Short mmCIF file of N, CA, C and O in Angstrom, two decimals:
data_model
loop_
_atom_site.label_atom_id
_atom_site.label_comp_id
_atom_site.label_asym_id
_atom_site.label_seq_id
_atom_site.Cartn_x
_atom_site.Cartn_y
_atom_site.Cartn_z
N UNK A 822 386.39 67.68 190.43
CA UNK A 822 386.34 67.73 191.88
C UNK A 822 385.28 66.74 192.38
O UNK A 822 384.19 66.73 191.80
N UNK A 823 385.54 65.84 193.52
CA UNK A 823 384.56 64.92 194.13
C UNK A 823 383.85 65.85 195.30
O UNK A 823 384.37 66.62 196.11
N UNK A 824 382.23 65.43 195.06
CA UNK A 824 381.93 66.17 195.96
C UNK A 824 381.61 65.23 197.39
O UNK A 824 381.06 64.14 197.33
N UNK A 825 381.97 65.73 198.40
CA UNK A 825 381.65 64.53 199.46
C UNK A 825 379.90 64.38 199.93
O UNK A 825 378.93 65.11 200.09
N UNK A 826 380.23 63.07 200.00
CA UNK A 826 379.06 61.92 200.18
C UNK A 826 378.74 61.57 201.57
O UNK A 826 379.49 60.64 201.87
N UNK A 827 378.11 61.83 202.38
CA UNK A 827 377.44 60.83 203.25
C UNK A 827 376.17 60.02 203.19
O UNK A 827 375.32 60.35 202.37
N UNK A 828 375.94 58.84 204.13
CA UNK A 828 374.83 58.23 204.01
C UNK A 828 373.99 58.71 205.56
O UNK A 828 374.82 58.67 206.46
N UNK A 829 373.10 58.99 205.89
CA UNK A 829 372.25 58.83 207.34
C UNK A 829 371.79 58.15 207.38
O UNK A 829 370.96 58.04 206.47
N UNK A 830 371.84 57.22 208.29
CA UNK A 830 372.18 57.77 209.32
C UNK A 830 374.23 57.31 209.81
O UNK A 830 375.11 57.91 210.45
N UNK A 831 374.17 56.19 209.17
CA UNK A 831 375.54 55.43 208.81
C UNK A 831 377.15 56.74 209.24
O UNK A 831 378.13 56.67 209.98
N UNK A 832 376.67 57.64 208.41
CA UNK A 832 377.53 58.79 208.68
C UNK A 832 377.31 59.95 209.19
O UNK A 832 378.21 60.74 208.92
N UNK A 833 376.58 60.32 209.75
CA UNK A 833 376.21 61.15 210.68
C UNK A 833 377.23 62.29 211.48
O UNK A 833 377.16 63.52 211.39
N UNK A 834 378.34 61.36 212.40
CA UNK A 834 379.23 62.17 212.81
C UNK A 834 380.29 62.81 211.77
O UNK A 834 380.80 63.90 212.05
N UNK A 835 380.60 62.22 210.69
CA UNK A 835 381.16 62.89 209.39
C UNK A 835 380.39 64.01 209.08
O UNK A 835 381.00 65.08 209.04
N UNK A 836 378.98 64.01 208.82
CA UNK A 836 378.16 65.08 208.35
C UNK A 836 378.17 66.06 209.41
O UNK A 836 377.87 67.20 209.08
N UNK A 837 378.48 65.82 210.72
CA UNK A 837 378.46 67.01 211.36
C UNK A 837 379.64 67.77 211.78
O UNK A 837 379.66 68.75 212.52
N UNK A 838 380.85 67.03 211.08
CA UNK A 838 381.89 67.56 211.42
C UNK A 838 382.15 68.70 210.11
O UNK A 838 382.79 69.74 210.27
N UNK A 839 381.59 68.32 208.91
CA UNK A 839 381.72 69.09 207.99
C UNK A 839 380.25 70.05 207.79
O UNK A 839 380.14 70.83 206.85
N UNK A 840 379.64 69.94 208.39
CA UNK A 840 378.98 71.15 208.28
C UNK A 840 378.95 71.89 209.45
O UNK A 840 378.06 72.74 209.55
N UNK A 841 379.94 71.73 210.60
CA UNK A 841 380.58 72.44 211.35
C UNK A 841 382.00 73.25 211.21
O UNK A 841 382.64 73.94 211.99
N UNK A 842 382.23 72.78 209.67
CA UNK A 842 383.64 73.54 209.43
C UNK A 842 383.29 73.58 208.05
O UNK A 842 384.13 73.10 207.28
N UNK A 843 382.39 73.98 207.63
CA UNK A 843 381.99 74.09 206.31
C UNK A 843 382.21 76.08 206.03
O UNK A 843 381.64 76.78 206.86
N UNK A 844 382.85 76.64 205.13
CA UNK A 844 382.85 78.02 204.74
C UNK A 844 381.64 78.37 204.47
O UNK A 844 381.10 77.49 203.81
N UNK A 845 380.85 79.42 204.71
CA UNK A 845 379.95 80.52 204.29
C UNK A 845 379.89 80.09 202.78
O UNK A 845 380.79 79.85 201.98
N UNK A 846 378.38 80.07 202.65
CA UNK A 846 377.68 79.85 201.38
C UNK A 846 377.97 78.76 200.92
O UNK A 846 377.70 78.69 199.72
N UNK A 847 378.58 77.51 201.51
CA UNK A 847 378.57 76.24 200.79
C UNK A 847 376.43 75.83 200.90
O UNK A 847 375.52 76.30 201.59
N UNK A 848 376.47 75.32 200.37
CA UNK A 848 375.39 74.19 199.87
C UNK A 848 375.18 72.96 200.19
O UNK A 848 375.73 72.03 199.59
N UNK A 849 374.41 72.79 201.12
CA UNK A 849 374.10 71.37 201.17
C UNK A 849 372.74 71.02 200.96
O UNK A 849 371.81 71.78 201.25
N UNK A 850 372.58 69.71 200.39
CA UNK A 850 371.21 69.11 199.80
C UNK A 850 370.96 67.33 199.98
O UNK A 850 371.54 66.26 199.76
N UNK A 851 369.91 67.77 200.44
CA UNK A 851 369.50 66.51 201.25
C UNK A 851 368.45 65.58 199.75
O UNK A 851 367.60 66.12 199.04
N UNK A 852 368.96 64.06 199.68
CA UNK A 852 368.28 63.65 198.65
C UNK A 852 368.00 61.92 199.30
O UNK A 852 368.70 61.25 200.06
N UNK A 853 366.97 61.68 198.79
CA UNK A 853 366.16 60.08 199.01
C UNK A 853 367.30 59.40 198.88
O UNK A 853 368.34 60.06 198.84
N UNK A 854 367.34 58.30 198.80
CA UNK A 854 367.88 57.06 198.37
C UNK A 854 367.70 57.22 196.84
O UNK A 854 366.72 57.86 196.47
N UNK A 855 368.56 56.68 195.86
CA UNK A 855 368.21 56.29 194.56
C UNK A 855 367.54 55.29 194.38
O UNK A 855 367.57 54.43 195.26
N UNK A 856 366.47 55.01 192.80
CA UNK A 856 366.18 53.39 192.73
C UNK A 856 367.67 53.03 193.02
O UNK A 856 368.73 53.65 193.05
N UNK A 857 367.22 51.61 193.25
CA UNK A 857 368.34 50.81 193.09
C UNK A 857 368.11 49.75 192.04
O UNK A 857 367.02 49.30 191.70
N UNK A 858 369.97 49.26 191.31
CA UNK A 858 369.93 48.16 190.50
C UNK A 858 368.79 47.08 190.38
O UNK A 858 368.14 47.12 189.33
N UNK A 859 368.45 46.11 191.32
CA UNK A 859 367.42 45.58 191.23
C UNK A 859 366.60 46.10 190.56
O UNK A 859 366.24 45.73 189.44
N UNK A 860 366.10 47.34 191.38
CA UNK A 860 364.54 48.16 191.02
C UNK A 860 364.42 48.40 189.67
O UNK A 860 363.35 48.22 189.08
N UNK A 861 365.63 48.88 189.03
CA UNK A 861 365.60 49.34 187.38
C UNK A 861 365.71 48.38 186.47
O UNK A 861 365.30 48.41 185.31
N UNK A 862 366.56 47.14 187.28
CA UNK A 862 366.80 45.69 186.46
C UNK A 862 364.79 45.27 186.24
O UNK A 862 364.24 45.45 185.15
N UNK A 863 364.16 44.85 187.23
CA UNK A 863 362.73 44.85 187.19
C UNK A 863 361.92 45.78 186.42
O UNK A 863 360.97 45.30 185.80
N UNK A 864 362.17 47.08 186.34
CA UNK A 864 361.44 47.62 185.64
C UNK A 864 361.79 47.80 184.06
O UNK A 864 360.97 48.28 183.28
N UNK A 865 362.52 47.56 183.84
CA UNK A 865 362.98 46.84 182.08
C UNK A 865 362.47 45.84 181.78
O UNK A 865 361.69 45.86 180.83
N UNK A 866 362.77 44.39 182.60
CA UNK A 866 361.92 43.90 182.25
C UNK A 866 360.42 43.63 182.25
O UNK A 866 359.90 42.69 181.65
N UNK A 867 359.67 44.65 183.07
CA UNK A 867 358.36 44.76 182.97
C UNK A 867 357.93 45.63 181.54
O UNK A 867 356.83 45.55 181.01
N UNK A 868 358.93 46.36 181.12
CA UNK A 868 358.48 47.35 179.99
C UNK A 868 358.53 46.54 178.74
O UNK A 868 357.64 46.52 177.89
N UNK A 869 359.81 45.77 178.71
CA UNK A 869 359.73 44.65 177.80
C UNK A 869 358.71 43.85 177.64
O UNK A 869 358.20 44.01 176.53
N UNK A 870 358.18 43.04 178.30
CA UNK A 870 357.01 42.43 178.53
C UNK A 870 356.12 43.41 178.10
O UNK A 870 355.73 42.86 177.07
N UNK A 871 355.48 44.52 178.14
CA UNK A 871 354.42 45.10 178.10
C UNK A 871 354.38 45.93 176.69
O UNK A 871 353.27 46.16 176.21
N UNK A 872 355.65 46.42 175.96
CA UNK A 872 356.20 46.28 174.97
C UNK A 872 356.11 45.24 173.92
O UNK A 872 355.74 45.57 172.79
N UNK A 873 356.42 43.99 174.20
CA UNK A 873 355.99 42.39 173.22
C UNK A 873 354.43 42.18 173.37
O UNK A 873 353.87 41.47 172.54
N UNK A 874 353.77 42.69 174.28
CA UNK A 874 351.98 42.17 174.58
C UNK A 874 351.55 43.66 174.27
O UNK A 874 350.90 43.21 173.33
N UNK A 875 351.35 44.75 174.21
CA UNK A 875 350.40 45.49 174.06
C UNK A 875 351.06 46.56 173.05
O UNK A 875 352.18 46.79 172.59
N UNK A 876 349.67 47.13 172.94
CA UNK A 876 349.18 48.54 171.55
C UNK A 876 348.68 49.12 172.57
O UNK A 876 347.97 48.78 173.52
N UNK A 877 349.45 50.55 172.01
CA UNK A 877 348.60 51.83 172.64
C UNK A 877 348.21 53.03 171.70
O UNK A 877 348.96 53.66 170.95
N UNK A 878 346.92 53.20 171.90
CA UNK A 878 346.02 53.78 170.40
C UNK A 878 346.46 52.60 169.22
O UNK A 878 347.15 52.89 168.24
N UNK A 879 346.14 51.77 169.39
CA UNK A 879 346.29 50.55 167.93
C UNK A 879 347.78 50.83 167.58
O UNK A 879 348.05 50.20 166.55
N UNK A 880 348.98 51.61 168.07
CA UNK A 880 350.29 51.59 167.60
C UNK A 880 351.21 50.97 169.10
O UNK A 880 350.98 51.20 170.29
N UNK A 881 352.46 49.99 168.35
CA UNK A 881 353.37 49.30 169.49
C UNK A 881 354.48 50.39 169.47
O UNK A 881 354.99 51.11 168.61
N UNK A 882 354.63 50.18 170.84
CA UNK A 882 355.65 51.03 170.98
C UNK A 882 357.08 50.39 171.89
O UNK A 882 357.16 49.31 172.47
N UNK A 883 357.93 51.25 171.80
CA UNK A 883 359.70 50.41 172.78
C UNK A 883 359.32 50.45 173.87
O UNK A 883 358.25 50.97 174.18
N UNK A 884 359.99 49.98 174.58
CA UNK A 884 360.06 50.34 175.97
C UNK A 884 360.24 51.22 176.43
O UNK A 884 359.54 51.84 177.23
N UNK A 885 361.58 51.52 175.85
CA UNK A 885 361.63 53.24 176.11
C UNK A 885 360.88 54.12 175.93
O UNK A 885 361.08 55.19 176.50
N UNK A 886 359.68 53.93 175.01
CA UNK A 886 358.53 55.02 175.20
C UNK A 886 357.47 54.45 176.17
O UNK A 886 356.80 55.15 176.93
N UNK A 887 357.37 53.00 176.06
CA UNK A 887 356.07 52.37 176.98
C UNK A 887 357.06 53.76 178.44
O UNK A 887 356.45 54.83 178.49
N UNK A 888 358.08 53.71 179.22
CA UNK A 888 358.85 54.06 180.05
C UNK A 888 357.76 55.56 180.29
O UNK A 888 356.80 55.78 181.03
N UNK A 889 358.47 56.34 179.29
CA UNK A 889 357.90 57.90 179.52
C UNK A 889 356.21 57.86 179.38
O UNK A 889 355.60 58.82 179.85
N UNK A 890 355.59 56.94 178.84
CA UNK A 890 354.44 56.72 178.74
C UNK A 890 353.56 56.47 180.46
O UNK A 890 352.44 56.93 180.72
N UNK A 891 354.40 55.66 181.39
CA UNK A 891 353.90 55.46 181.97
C UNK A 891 354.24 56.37 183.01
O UNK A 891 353.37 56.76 183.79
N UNK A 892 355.60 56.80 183.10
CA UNK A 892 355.94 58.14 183.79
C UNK A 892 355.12 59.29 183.88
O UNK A 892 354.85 59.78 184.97
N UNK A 893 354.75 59.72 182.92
CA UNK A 893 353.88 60.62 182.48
C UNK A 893 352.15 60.17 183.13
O UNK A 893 351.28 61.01 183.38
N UNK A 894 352.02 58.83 183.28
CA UNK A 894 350.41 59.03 183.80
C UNK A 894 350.95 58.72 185.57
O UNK A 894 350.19 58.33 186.45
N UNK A 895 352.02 58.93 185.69
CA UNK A 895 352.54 58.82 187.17
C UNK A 895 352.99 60.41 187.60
O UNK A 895 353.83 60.66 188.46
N UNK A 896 352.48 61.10 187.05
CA UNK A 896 352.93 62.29 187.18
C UNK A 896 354.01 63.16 187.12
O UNK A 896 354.23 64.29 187.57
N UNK A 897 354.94 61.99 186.14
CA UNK A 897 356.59 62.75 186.35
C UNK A 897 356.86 63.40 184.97
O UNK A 897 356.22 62.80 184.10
N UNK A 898 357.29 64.02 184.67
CA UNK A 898 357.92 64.92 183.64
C UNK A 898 358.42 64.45 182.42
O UNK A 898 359.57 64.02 182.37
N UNK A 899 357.66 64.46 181.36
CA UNK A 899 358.18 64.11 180.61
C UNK A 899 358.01 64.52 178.93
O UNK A 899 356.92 64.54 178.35
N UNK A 900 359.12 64.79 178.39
CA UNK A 900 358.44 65.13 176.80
C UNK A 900 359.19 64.50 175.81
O UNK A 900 360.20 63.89 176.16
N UNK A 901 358.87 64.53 174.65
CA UNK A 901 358.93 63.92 173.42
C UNK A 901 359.34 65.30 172.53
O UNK A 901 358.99 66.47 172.63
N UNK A 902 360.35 64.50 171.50
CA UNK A 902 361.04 65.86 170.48
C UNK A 902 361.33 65.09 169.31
O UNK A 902 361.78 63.94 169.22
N UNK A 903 360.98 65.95 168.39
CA UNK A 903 360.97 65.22 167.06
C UNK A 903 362.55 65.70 166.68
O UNK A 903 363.02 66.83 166.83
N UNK A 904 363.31 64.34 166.07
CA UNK A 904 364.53 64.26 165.62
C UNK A 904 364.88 64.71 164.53
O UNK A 904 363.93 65.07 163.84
N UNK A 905 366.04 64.87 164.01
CA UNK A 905 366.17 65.18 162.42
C UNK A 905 365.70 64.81 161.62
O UNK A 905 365.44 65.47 160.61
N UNK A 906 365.36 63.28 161.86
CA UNK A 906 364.96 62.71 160.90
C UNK A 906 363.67 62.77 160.63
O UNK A 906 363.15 62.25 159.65
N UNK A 907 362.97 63.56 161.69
CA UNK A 907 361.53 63.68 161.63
C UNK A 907 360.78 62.53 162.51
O UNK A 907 359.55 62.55 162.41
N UNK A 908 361.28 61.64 163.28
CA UNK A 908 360.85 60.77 164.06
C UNK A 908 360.47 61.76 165.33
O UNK A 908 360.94 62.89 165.42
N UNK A 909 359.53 61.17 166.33
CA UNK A 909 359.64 61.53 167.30
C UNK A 909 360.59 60.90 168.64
O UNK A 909 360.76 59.72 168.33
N UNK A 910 361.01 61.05 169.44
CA UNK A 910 361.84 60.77 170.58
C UNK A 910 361.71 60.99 171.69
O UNK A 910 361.62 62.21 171.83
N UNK A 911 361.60 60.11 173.25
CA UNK A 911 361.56 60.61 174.23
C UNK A 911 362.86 60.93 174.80
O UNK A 911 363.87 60.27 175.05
N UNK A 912 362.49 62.35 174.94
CA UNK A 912 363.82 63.18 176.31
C UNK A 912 362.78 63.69 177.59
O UNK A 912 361.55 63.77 177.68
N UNK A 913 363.65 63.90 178.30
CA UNK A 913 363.32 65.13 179.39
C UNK A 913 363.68 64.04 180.62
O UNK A 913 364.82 63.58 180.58
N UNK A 914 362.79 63.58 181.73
CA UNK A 914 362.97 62.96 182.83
C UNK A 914 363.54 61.66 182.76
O UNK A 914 363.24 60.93 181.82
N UNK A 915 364.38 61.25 183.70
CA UNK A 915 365.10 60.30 183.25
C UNK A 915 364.69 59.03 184.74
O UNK A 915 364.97 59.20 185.93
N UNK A 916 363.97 57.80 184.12
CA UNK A 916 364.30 57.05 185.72
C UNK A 916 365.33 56.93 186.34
O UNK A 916 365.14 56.48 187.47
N UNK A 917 366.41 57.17 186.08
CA UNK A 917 367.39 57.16 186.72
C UNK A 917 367.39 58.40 187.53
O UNK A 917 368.31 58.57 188.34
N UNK A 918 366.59 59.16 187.41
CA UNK A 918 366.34 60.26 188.64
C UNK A 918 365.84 60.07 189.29
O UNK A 918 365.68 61.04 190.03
N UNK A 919 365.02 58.62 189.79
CA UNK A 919 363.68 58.82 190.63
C UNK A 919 364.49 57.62 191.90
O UNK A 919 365.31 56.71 191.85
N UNK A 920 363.73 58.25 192.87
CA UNK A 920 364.57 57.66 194.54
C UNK A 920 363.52 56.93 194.36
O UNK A 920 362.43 57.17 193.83
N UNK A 921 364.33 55.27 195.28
CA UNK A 921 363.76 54.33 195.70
C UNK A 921 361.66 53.89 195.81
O UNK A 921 361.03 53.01 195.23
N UNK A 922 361.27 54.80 196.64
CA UNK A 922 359.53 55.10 196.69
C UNK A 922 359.13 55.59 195.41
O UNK A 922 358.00 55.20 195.11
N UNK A 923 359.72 56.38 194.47
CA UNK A 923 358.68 56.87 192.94
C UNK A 923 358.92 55.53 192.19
O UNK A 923 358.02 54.95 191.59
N UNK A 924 360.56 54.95 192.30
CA UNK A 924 360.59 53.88 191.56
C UNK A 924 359.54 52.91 191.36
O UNK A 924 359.14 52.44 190.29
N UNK A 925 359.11 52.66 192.64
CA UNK A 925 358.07 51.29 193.59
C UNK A 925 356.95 51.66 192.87
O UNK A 925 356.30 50.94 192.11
N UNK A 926 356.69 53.45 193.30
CA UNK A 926 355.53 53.92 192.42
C UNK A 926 354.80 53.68 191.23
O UNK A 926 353.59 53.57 191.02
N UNK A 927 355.93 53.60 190.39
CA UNK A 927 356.00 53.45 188.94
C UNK A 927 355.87 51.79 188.79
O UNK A 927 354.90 51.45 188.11
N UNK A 928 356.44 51.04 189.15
CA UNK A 928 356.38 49.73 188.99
C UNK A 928 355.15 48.87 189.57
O UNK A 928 354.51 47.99 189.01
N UNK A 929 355.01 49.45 191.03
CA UNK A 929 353.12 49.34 190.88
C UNK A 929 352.60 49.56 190.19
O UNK A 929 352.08 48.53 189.75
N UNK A 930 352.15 50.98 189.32
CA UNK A 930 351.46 51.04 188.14
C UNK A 930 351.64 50.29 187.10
O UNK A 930 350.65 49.83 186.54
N UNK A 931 352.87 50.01 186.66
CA UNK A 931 353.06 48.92 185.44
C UNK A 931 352.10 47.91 185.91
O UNK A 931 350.90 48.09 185.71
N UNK A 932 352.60 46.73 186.59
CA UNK A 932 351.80 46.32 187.35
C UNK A 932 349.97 46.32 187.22
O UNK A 932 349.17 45.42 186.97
N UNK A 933 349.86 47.44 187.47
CA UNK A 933 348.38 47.54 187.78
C UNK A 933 347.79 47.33 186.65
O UNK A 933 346.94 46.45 186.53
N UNK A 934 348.26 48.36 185.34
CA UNK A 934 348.10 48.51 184.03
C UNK A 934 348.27 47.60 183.25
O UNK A 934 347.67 47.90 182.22
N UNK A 935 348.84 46.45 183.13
CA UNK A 935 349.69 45.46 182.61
C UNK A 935 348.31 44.47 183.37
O UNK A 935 348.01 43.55 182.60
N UNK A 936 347.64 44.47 184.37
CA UNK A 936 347.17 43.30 184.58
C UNK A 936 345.73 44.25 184.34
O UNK A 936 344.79 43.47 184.44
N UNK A 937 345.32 45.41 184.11
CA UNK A 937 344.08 45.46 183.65
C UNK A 937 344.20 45.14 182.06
O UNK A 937 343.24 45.25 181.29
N UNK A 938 345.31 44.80 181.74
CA UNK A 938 345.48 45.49 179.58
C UNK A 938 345.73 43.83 179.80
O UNK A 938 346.52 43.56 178.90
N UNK A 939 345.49 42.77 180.43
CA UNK A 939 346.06 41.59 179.27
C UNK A 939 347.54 41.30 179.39
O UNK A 939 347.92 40.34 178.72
N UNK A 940 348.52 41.99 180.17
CA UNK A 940 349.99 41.84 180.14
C UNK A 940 350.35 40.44 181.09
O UNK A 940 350.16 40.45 182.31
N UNK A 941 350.75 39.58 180.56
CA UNK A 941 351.65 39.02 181.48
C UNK A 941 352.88 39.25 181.62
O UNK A 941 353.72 39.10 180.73
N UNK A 942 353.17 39.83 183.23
CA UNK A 942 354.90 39.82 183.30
C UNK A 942 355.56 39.11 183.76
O UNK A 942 355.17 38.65 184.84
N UNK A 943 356.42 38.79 183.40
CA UNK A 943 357.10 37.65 183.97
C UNK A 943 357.62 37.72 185.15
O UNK A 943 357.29 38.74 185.76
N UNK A 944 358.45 36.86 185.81
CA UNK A 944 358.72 36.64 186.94
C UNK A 944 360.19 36.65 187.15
O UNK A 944 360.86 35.65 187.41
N UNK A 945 360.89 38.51 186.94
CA UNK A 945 362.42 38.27 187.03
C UNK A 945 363.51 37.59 187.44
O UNK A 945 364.64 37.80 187.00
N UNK A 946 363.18 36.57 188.46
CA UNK A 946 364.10 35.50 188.77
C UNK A 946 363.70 34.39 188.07
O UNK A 946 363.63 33.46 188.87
N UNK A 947 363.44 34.07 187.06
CA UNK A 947 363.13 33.10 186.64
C UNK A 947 363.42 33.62 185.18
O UNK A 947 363.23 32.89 184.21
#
């Protein structure tokens, strides 16, 4: 089942026609903007970059952990689970959950961190 979508303010009179003929006990939930493509295209390659230039505690790590690494001193949710194989792994919060402003959030900090640690990042259009 698709659930219907509006944007606000863009759709507005749609949203009020259906929550004027909406049945008892439906649900509605109001959510940010998502990052967007750009935003996540940029923040890969900042993790990459910071990933090829730095150690954390004297060990390198992926991106994908530099990711939850930096999530985590940004205050967002995140944990690590050791695999079958006995490796450890990041699960739990996913950037792809975070609206437009935490994105920015997060990529300032890279940013910030990356230019106190020695990181040069590159310059995604280029």
């Amino acid at each position: 089942m698709t659930v219907p979508t509006v944007i606000l303010p863009r759709d507005n009179q749609r949203a009020h026609h259906w929550v004027d003929n909406a049945p008892a006990g439906v649900v509605v939930k109001f959510y940010k903007p998502k990052r967007t493509i750009p935003q996540n295209d940029r923040m890969w390659a900042m993790l990459t970059d910071v990933a090829s230039q730095a150690t954390h505690n004297g060990q390198k790590y992926s991106p994908d952990q530099w990711k939850c690494l930096f999530m985590d001193a940004c205050g967002h949710e995140v944990a690590f689970m050791q695999g079958l194989s006995g490796d450890w792994f990041p699960a739990g919060f996913k950037s792809s959950k975070l609206n437009k402003e935490q994105m920015g959030e997060l990529m300032d900090f890279i940013e910030a961190w990356a230019a106190q640690n020695g990181v040069t990042l590159k310059d995604p259009t280029q």
